Amino acid sequence: MRIVSISLCIAYLITGCQQVSTNESSNPVSAFPDTESHPGFKDYELAQNYLDDADYDSARFYGFRAMVSAENSPDQLFQGNIQMLLANAHYFQSDYEEARTFADEALSIGNELQSDSLTAYALHRIGNIYRRQGYYQQATQYMFEAIKLAETLENPLLLGMAYEDLANVYDHDAEYGFAEEYYLKAKEIYEELNDVGNIAGVIGNLGAMIYETGDYEGALAMHKESLRMLLEANHKRYIANTYNNIAVTYREMGNYDSTLHYIQKTLEMDIEAGFKRGIAMDYEMMGTVNLLTGDYSEAKENLIKGVELAEQIGVISRQRSMYYRLFRADSSLGNYQQALSWLSKSYVLRDSIYSEEKGRAMNEMRERYETEKKEQEIEFLTQKSELEQTRNAAIGFSLLSIIGIISLVWARQRTAQKKEFEILEKDKIITEKELEASKTEAEYLKKELTNYALHIAQKNEFLTQIKKEMAEVRSKVSNQEALKHINHMGSKIYQNTSVNKEMEEFEAHVEQVCEGFFKRLDEKFPELTDQEKRLAALVRLNLSSKDIASIFSISPKSVDQGRYRLRKKLNMNGDRNLSIFLNRL
């Protein structure tokens, strides 16, 4: 479900997610002396109009022209406005890196000119960019800074939007009490301003929050009320989001026809607006519904469209979810090798997201520790200087002063050691979480491989049974035409139970999932053959001798003999469990 807020673009309030208000009461350009005489102002005005109409390509084109024309203008505040306009245009097309570049430049200009207004808008936009990219801690920091400035500026519309965007972050973190508090604060401000579009936006966001609690009927009622208000006000961007939210709610209610109806409306509006992130999410939603209805080919087609677009704009969280859904689609279609490839991509992105978050946390702890250490050094040097002055002034108290310094140093060292210990403890916790995540992933991959192995075993056993029954039928049939068809079917069954074809595909899966396990086997037991290593991998998955025999198309007795030889090479004596031993390597 998309959580969104309505807000001014750089004429000049910044949007929370996708909607732009037509309210122009806070347009800082109007405060410029001789605004229309600025080089590039006409292009700037055109760009703003195109942005309001959701024509982002045209907004970017005229925005760049305005930036070039105003490059040598002495009015830096006007240049900052242009930077914010370009930040908005790129933001609405999901080009977050470029949007961040322009917003950072606007923030730099705002700080240099000590323009609280420009600074507040830039902080607000950067916070939204971080939220869109999934960096919620950074998003919260920037949003709180924007709120502080908005309160000092007495700018109610900006303050309302800042409240609403902060509520979105709390909503994402399931902090529904805080989320509702800030949503209602924003709604109260919008009602005082009689801003119908933003009121509808808050109602929609409250509907999204109610949806998370499982009250789908209540959520649907709020989304439809929001849609009614927005259609009357013709707020195109937010109408698309509301269609999407209605579609998501219908999906949870099991009404898939209505889901596809509303998501198709969303897709049409997102394509018209050039909103790439929205288009990717629309295809993902359609693919998800196709999976639920069993239309796996259609699901795969829609999900591939969505994931290609998500890769293009760098939205990692959406890529990961679509990779997993593609795994489900190809598994259901019987494309097991391709399915495993999708699953592998999903887990690679999962590791990437976790490592990036861990790295950011480590950097923050390191910076905090180094700052505290420098402050301690400065404080120590200051106190040492004061001590020397005291000693020069009163030699008689030197001994007392030395004792004081020693006591102070000892106390500071204890404090520093305590802080260092706390940092080490935090490192330990992070490492333990990382190990736990790796363990969970390994267990999941083993489970997927086990299911795949059992599928092959059951398939081969089923086909073997059919072959036996066909042999009995063949002995009772004398009609040559019927025998010809029976033999043709037997040939097809033989092809499907072909050892080379089945094992080639299965062994590729085993090599991919058990790569680390095979390396450990080679290090400890280099005399094992490839066949014995593959047997070890299947025993490690707790497969029975019967299942392993079906996979390799051999007898269970041959598997038992292989187990015996494997135990000897692993130097296992007595009644030790072979599967447990292999899982502990």
mmCIF file of C-alpha atoms in Angstrom, residues 116-117 120 146-159:
data_model
loop_
_atom_site.group_PDB
_atom_site.id
_atom_site.type_symbol
_atom_site.label_atom_id
_atom_site.label_comp_id
_atom_site.label_asym_id
_atom_site.label_seq_id
_atom_site.Cartn_x
_atom_site.Cartn_y
_atom_site.Cartn_z
ATOM 1 C CA ASP A 116 15.433 29.387 6.846
ATOM 2 C CA SER A 117 12.671 29.003 4.255
ATOM 3 C CA ALA A 120 13.447 23.995 5.524
ATOM 4 C CA ALA A 146 12.397 20.630 8.849
ATOM 5 C CA ILE A 147 9.701 20.699 11.559
ATOM 6 C CA LYS A 148 11.860 22.891 13.820
ATOM 7 C CA LEU A 149 12.379 25.448 11.055
ATOM 8 C CA ALA A 150 8.733 25.329 9.939
ATOM 9 C CA GLU A 151 7.641 26.165 13.492
ATOM 10 C CA THR A 152 9.966 29.196 13.645
ATOM 11 C CA LEU A 153 8.825 30.351 10.188
ATOM 12 C CA GLU A 154 5.150 30.125 11.171
ATOM 13 C CA ASN A 155 4.496 28.366 7.857
ATOM 14 C CA PRO A 156 1.426 26.177 8.584
ATOM 15 C CA LEU A 157 1.322 24.371 5.231
ATOM 16 C CA LEU A 158 4.967 23.288 5.411
ATOM 17 C CA LEU A 159 4.481 22.301 9.051
#
